[in-house]
Short mmCIF file of N, CA and C in Angstrom, two decimals:
data_model
loop_
_atom_site.label_atom_id
_atom_site.label_comp_id
_atom_site.label_asym_id
_atom_site.label_seq_id
_atom_site.Cartn_x
_atom_site.Cartn_y
_atom_site.Cartn_z
N VAL A 1 0.82 -1.19 0.00
CA VAL A 1 0.00 0.00 0.00
C VAL A 1 0.87 1.26 0.00
N VAL A 2 1.90 1.28 0.84
CA VAL A 2 2.77 2.45 0.93
C VAL A 2 3.49 2.67 -0.40
N SER A 3 4.01 1.61 -0.99
CA SER A 3 4.73 1.76 -2.26
C SER A 3 3.79 2.21 -3.36
N ALA A 4 2.57 1.72 -3.38
CA ALA A 4 1.60 2.13 -4.40
C ALA A 4 1.26 3.61 -4.24
N ALA A 5 1.04 4.04 -3.03
CA ALA A 5 0.72 5.45 -2.78
C ALA A 5 1.89 6.34 -3.14
N THR A 6 3.10 5.93 -2.78
CA THR A 6 4.29 6.72 -3.07
C THR A 6 4.52 6.82 -4.57
N THR A 7 4.41 5.70 -5.27
CA THR A 7 4.63 5.68 -6.70
C THR A 7 3.60 6.55 -7.43
N ARG A 8 2.39 6.49 -6.98
CA ARG A 8 1.33 7.28 -7.62
C ARG A 8 1.53 8.77 -7.41
N GLU A 9 2.03 9.14 -6.26
CA GLU A 9 2.18 10.55 -5.91
C GLU A 9 3.41 11.19 -6.54
N LEU A 10 4.49 10.43 -6.69
CA LEU A 10 5.75 11.00 -7.18
C LEU A 10 5.78 11.06 -8.71
N SER A 11 6.52 12.02 -9.23
CA SER A 11 6.69 12.12 -10.67
C SER A 11 8.00 11.48 -11.12
N ILE A 12 8.72 10.89 -10.17
CA ILE A 12 9.97 10.19 -10.48
C ILE A 12 9.75 8.69 -10.26
N PRO A 13 10.55 7.86 -10.90
CA PRO A 13 10.40 6.42 -10.71
C PRO A 13 10.71 6.00 -9.26
N THR A 14 10.00 5.01 -8.79
CA THR A 14 10.30 4.41 -7.49
C THR A 14 10.85 3.01 -7.72
N ILE A 15 11.79 2.63 -6.90
CA ILE A 15 12.42 1.32 -7.00
C ILE A 15 12.16 0.58 -5.70
N GLY A 16 11.64 -0.62 -5.81
CA GLY A 16 11.31 -1.39 -4.62
C GLY A 16 12.20 -2.59 -4.44
N ILE A 17 12.42 -2.92 -3.17
CA ILE A 17 13.08 -4.17 -2.81
C ILE A 17 12.21 -4.78 -1.71
N GLY A 18 11.30 -5.63 -2.14
CA GLY A 18 10.35 -6.23 -1.21
C GLY A 18 9.12 -5.37 -0.98
N SER A 19 8.90 -4.39 -1.84
CA SER A 19 7.78 -3.46 -1.66
C SER A 19 6.56 -3.82 -2.50
N GLY A 20 6.65 -4.88 -3.27
CA GLY A 20 5.52 -5.27 -4.10
C GLY A 20 5.64 -4.75 -5.52
N ALA A 21 4.65 -5.11 -6.33
CA ALA A 21 4.70 -4.83 -7.77
C ALA A 21 4.29 -3.41 -8.14
N SER A 22 3.89 -2.60 -7.20
CA SER A 22 3.39 -1.27 -7.54
C SER A 22 4.49 -0.23 -7.75
N CYS A 23 5.73 -0.57 -7.47
CA CYS A 23 6.84 0.35 -7.73
C CYS A 23 7.14 0.38 -9.23
N SER A 24 7.84 1.42 -9.64
CA SER A 24 8.20 1.56 -11.06
C SER A 24 9.20 0.51 -11.50
N GLY A 25 10.06 0.08 -10.58
CA GLY A 25 11.08 -0.92 -10.89
C GLY A 25 11.39 -1.76 -9.67
N GLN A 26 12.14 -2.80 -9.89
CA GLN A 26 12.48 -3.73 -8.81
C GLN A 26 13.98 -3.92 -8.75
N VAL A 27 14.48 -4.23 -7.57
CA VAL A 27 15.88 -4.55 -7.39
C VAL A 27 15.97 -5.71 -6.39
N LEU A 28 16.89 -6.60 -6.65
CA LEU A 28 17.20 -7.67 -5.71
C LEU A 28 18.72 -7.73 -5.58
N VAL A 29 19.18 -8.13 -4.43
CA VAL A 29 20.61 -8.36 -4.24
C VAL A 29 20.94 -9.63 -5.01
N PHE A 30 21.92 -9.51 -5.92
CA PHE A 30 22.17 -10.65 -6.80
C PHE A 30 22.61 -11.89 -6.04
N HIS A 31 23.19 -11.74 -4.86
CA HIS A 31 23.57 -12.90 -4.05
C HIS A 31 22.32 -13.71 -3.68
N ASP A 32 21.25 -13.00 -3.35
CA ASP A 32 20.00 -13.68 -3.01
C ASP A 32 19.37 -14.32 -4.24
N LEU A 33 19.34 -13.59 -5.32
CA LEU A 33 18.71 -14.04 -6.55
C LEU A 33 19.35 -15.30 -7.10
N LEU A 34 20.68 -15.40 -6.96
CA LEU A 34 21.41 -16.52 -7.54
C LEU A 34 21.79 -17.61 -6.53
N GLY A 35 21.42 -17.44 -5.27
CA GLY A 35 21.83 -18.42 -4.28
C GLY A 35 23.34 -18.47 -4.16
N PHE A 36 23.94 -17.31 -4.12
CA PHE A 36 25.39 -17.16 -4.25
C PHE A 36 26.18 -17.52 -3.01
N LEU A 37 25.66 -17.26 -1.83
CA LEU A 37 26.45 -17.44 -0.62
C LEU A 37 26.10 -18.73 0.11
N GLN A 38 27.10 -19.33 0.74
CA GLN A 38 26.89 -20.55 1.48
C GLN A 38 26.91 -20.33 2.99
N HIS A 39 27.12 -19.11 3.43
CA HIS A 39 27.20 -18.86 4.86
C HIS A 39 25.90 -19.32 5.53
N PRO A 40 25.99 -20.10 6.61
CA PRO A 40 24.78 -20.63 7.24
C PRO A 40 23.78 -19.55 7.63
N HIS A 41 24.26 -18.42 8.12
CA HIS A 41 23.35 -17.34 8.50
C HIS A 41 22.60 -16.84 7.28
N HIS A 42 23.32 -16.65 6.18
CA HIS A 42 22.68 -16.13 4.98
C HIS A 42 21.61 -17.08 4.46
N ALA A 43 21.90 -18.36 4.46
CA ALA A 43 20.92 -19.33 3.99
C ALA A 43 19.66 -19.32 4.84
N ALA A 44 19.82 -19.01 6.12
CA ALA A 44 18.67 -19.01 7.03
C ALA A 44 17.85 -17.73 6.93
N VAL A 45 18.43 -16.68 6.38
CA VAL A 45 17.72 -15.40 6.38
C VAL A 45 17.51 -14.83 4.97
N VAL A 46 17.37 -15.68 3.98
CA VAL A 46 17.06 -15.19 2.63
C VAL A 46 15.73 -14.46 2.73
N PRO A 47 15.69 -13.23 2.25
CA PRO A 47 14.47 -12.44 2.39
C PRO A 47 13.26 -13.13 1.77
N LYS A 48 12.10 -12.95 2.42
CA LYS A 48 10.87 -13.57 1.95
C LYS A 48 10.46 -13.07 0.57
N PHE A 49 10.87 -11.85 0.23
CA PHE A 49 10.47 -11.27 -1.05
C PHE A 49 11.38 -11.70 -2.19
N CYS A 50 12.39 -12.53 -1.90
CA CYS A 50 13.36 -12.91 -2.91
C CYS A 50 12.98 -14.24 -3.55
N LYS A 51 12.83 -14.23 -4.84
CA LYS A 51 12.65 -15.47 -5.59
C LYS A 51 14.03 -15.89 -6.07
N ARG A 52 14.43 -17.08 -5.71
CA ARG A 52 15.74 -17.58 -6.13
C ARG A 52 15.60 -18.20 -7.52
N TYR A 53 16.40 -17.69 -8.45
CA TYR A 53 16.35 -18.15 -9.83
C TYR A 53 17.40 -19.20 -10.14
N ALA A 54 18.36 -19.35 -9.26
CA ALA A 54 19.41 -20.34 -9.47
C ALA A 54 20.08 -20.62 -8.13
N ASN A 55 20.88 -21.66 -8.09
CA ASN A 55 21.71 -21.93 -6.94
C ASN A 55 23.12 -22.19 -7.47
N VAL A 56 23.85 -21.10 -7.67
CA VAL A 56 25.17 -21.19 -8.28
C VAL A 56 26.29 -21.33 -7.26
N SER A 57 25.95 -21.33 -6.01
CA SER A 57 26.97 -21.35 -4.98
C SER A 57 27.88 -22.57 -5.09
N ASP A 58 27.32 -23.75 -5.29
CA ASP A 58 28.16 -24.95 -5.40
C ASP A 58 29.10 -24.86 -6.60
N THR A 59 28.59 -24.37 -7.71
CA THR A 59 29.41 -24.22 -8.92
C THR A 59 30.54 -23.23 -8.67
N ILE A 60 30.23 -22.12 -8.03
CA ILE A 60 31.25 -21.10 -7.74
C ILE A 60 32.29 -21.65 -6.77
N GLN A 61 31.85 -22.32 -5.73
CA GLN A 61 32.79 -22.89 -4.75
C GLN A 61 33.72 -23.90 -5.40
N THR A 62 33.17 -24.75 -6.27
CA THR A 62 33.99 -25.74 -6.97
C THR A 62 35.00 -25.06 -7.88
N ALA A 63 34.55 -24.05 -8.63
CA ALA A 63 35.44 -23.34 -9.55
C ALA A 63 36.56 -22.64 -8.78
N LEU A 64 36.24 -21.99 -7.67
CA LEU A 64 37.27 -21.31 -6.88
C LEU A 64 38.27 -22.30 -6.29
N ALA A 65 37.79 -23.44 -5.83
CA ALA A 65 38.69 -24.46 -5.29
C ALA A 65 39.63 -24.99 -6.37
N GLU A 66 39.11 -25.20 -7.57
CA GLU A 66 39.95 -25.66 -8.68
C GLU A 66 40.99 -24.61 -9.05
N TYR A 67 40.57 -23.35 -9.06
CA TYR A 67 41.50 -22.25 -9.36
C TYR A 67 42.63 -22.19 -8.33
N VAL A 68 42.29 -22.25 -7.06
CA VAL A 68 43.30 -22.21 -6.00
C VAL A 68 44.26 -23.38 -6.15
N ALA A 69 43.74 -24.57 -6.40
CA ALA A 69 44.59 -25.75 -6.57
C ALA A 69 45.53 -25.58 -7.76
N ASP A 70 45.01 -25.07 -8.87
CA ASP A 70 45.83 -24.87 -10.07
C ASP A 70 46.93 -23.84 -9.83
N VAL A 71 46.61 -22.77 -9.13
CA VAL A 71 47.62 -21.74 -8.85
C VAL A 71 48.68 -22.30 -7.90
N ARG A 72 48.26 -22.98 -6.87
CA ARG A 72 49.22 -23.53 -5.90
C ARG A 72 50.12 -24.58 -6.53
N SER A 73 49.58 -25.36 -7.45
CA SER A 73 50.39 -26.40 -8.10
C SER A 73 51.15 -25.85 -9.31
N GLU A 74 50.96 -24.58 -9.60
CA GLU A 74 51.58 -23.89 -10.73
C GLU A 74 51.12 -24.43 -12.08
N ALA A 75 49.95 -25.06 -12.09
CA ALA A 75 49.35 -25.49 -13.35
C ALA A 75 48.72 -24.30 -14.08
N PHE A 76 48.41 -23.25 -13.34
CA PHE A 76 47.86 -22.02 -13.91
C PHE A 76 48.62 -20.84 -13.34
N PRO A 77 48.96 -19.87 -14.15
CA PRO A 77 48.71 -19.82 -15.59
C PRO A 77 49.78 -20.58 -16.35
N SER A 78 49.37 -21.33 -17.33
CA SER A 78 50.29 -22.07 -18.19
C SER A 78 50.59 -21.21 -19.42
N GLU A 79 51.42 -21.72 -20.30
CA GLU A 79 51.72 -21.00 -21.55
C GLU A 79 50.44 -20.71 -22.34
N GLN A 80 49.50 -21.63 -22.26
CA GLN A 80 48.23 -21.46 -22.98
C GLN A 80 47.51 -20.19 -22.54
N TYR A 81 47.64 -19.84 -21.27
CA TYR A 81 46.94 -18.68 -20.72
C TYR A 81 47.89 -17.51 -20.48
N SER A 82 49.05 -17.55 -21.11
CA SER A 82 50.02 -16.45 -21.05
C SER A 82 50.49 -16.15 -22.47
N PRO A 83 49.58 -15.71 -23.33
CA PRO A 83 49.89 -15.62 -24.75
C PRO A 83 50.65 -14.37 -25.18
N TYR A 84 50.83 -13.43 -24.28
CA TYR A 84 51.40 -12.15 -24.70
C TYR A 84 52.92 -12.16 -24.61
N ARG A 85 53.55 -11.64 -25.63
CA ARG A 85 55.01 -11.56 -25.69
C ARG A 85 55.39 -10.13 -26.00
N ILE A 86 56.41 -9.65 -25.33
CA ILE A 86 56.89 -8.30 -25.56
C ILE A 86 57.86 -8.32 -26.75
N PRO A 87 57.71 -7.40 -27.68
CA PRO A 87 58.64 -7.35 -28.81
C PRO A 87 60.08 -7.12 -28.33
N GLU A 88 61.02 -7.66 -29.08
CA GLU A 88 62.44 -7.63 -28.69
C GLU A 88 62.92 -6.22 -28.38
N GLU A 89 62.58 -5.25 -29.22
CA GLU A 89 63.07 -3.89 -28.98
C GLU A 89 62.48 -3.28 -27.71
N GLU A 90 61.23 -3.63 -27.38
CA GLU A 90 60.63 -3.12 -26.15
C GLU A 90 61.24 -3.80 -24.93
N LEU A 91 61.55 -5.08 -25.05
CA LEU A 91 62.19 -5.80 -23.95
C LEU A 91 63.57 -5.21 -23.68
N HIS A 92 64.32 -4.93 -24.73
CA HIS A 92 65.64 -4.33 -24.58
C HIS A 92 65.52 -2.96 -23.90
N ALA A 93 64.56 -2.15 -24.32
CA ALA A 93 64.37 -0.83 -23.73
C ALA A 93 63.95 -0.94 -22.26
N LEU A 94 63.14 -1.92 -21.94
CA LEU A 94 62.73 -2.13 -20.56
C LEU A 94 63.92 -2.50 -19.69
N ARG A 95 64.72 -3.45 -20.16
CA ARG A 95 65.91 -3.84 -19.38
C ARG A 95 66.84 -2.64 -19.17
N LYS A 96 67.04 -1.85 -20.21
CA LYS A 96 67.91 -0.68 -20.12
C LYS A 96 67.36 0.32 -19.11
N THR A 97 66.08 0.56 -19.15
CA THR A 97 65.44 1.49 -18.20
C THR A 97 65.55 0.97 -16.77
N LEU A 98 65.32 -0.31 -16.59
CA LEU A 98 65.41 -0.89 -15.25
C LEU A 98 66.83 -0.78 -14.70
N ARG A 99 67.81 -1.12 -15.53
CA ARG A 99 69.22 -1.00 -15.09
C ARG A 99 69.55 0.44 -14.75
N GLY A 100 69.15 1.35 -15.62
CA GLY A 100 69.44 2.77 -15.41
C GLY A 100 68.80 3.33 -14.15
N SER A 101 67.72 2.71 -13.72
CA SER A 101 67.02 3.14 -12.51
C SER A 101 67.51 2.39 -11.28
N GLY A 102 68.48 1.49 -11.47
CA GLY A 102 69.04 0.75 -10.34
C GLY A 102 68.30 -0.53 -9.99
N TYR A 103 67.37 -0.94 -10.82
CA TYR A 103 66.61 -2.16 -10.56
C TYR A 103 67.26 -3.34 -11.26
N LEU A 104 68.44 -3.71 -10.77
CA LEU A 104 69.23 -4.74 -11.45
C LEU A 104 68.57 -6.12 -11.38
N ASN A 105 67.97 -6.46 -10.25
CA ASN A 105 67.29 -7.76 -10.13
C ASN A 105 66.14 -7.86 -11.13
N ALA A 106 65.39 -6.78 -11.26
CA ALA A 106 64.27 -6.78 -12.21
C ALA A 106 64.80 -6.90 -13.64
N ALA A 107 65.90 -6.19 -13.93
CA ALA A 107 66.50 -6.28 -15.27
C ALA A 107 66.98 -7.69 -15.54
N ASP A 108 67.59 -8.33 -14.54
CA ASP A 108 68.03 -9.72 -14.70
C ASP A 108 66.85 -10.64 -14.95
N GLU A 109 65.75 -10.41 -14.24
CA GLU A 109 64.56 -11.24 -14.44
C GLU A 109 64.04 -11.10 -15.86
N CYS A 110 64.10 -9.89 -16.41
CA CYS A 110 63.70 -9.68 -17.80
C CYS A 110 64.58 -10.48 -18.74
N MET A 111 65.86 -10.58 -18.43
CA MET A 111 66.77 -11.35 -19.28
C MET A 111 66.41 -12.83 -19.23
N GLN A 112 66.08 -13.32 -18.03
CA GLN A 112 65.76 -14.74 -17.88
C GLN A 112 64.42 -15.08 -18.52
N GLY A 113 63.46 -14.19 -18.36
CA GLY A 113 62.11 -14.48 -18.85
C GLY A 113 61.88 -14.05 -20.27
N GLY A 114 62.75 -13.16 -20.77
CA GLY A 114 62.54 -12.64 -22.12
C GLY A 114 63.11 -13.55 -23.18
N SER A 115 62.42 -13.61 -24.29
CA SER A 115 62.90 -14.44 -25.39
C SER A 115 63.96 -13.72 -26.20
N ALA A 116 64.18 -12.43 -25.88
CA ALA A 116 65.07 -11.63 -26.71
C ALA A 116 66.37 -11.26 -26.00
N ALA A 117 66.73 -11.97 -24.92
CA ALA A 117 67.97 -11.65 -24.21
C ALA A 117 69.17 -11.91 -25.11
N THR A 118 70.08 -10.94 -25.12
CA THR A 118 71.28 -11.06 -25.95
C THR A 118 72.49 -10.62 -25.15
N ASP A 119 73.68 -10.86 -25.69
CA ASP A 119 74.91 -10.43 -25.03
C ASP A 119 74.97 -8.91 -24.89
N SER A 120 74.28 -8.16 -25.75
CA SER A 120 74.30 -6.71 -25.67
C SER A 120 73.50 -6.20 -24.47
N ASP A 121 72.80 -7.12 -23.78
CA ASP A 121 72.01 -6.73 -22.61
C ASP A 121 72.78 -7.02 -21.32
N SER A 122 74.08 -6.94 -21.36
CA SER A 122 74.89 -7.24 -20.18
C SER A 122 74.67 -6.20 -19.10
N ASP A 123 75.12 -6.50 -17.89
CA ASP A 123 74.92 -5.63 -16.75
C ASP A 123 75.96 -4.54 -16.63
N ASP A 124 76.72 -4.25 -17.67
CA ASP A 124 77.76 -3.24 -17.54
C ASP A 124 77.20 -1.82 -17.62
N GLY A 125 75.89 -1.68 -17.87
CA GLY A 125 75.25 -0.37 -17.88
C GLY A 125 75.46 0.39 -19.17
N SER A 126 76.11 -0.18 -20.14
CA SER A 126 76.39 0.53 -21.38
C SER A 126 75.19 0.60 -22.30
N ASN A 127 74.17 -0.21 -22.05
CA ASN A 127 73.00 -0.21 -22.93
C ASN A 127 71.84 0.49 -22.28
#
């Protein structure tokens, strides 16, 4: 009743969350709508006005567990998911800038990880 009266009186849209169909629009917390959280308290207090359209929590929990396991085992990211390569001239410029700024360890890491490391990229600071 309150939402219907408010919507009728106002010249701007009203948005309801549990206020009934008389508002101009509706909003739901997507966690409620999708069954997103597994916290015991949350499961016990899903709002009465919320219609659950899915229960994705198990899928999300499984995916996150697989991701954590892959990262910890260093299976991810693999070469398949690391497709970007820096062009040789940019890699050389990066190493030179790092050395010139005193970041020798970072410059060395670029040499080890870069496909374009050459003898001209030595640590003598001449490049």
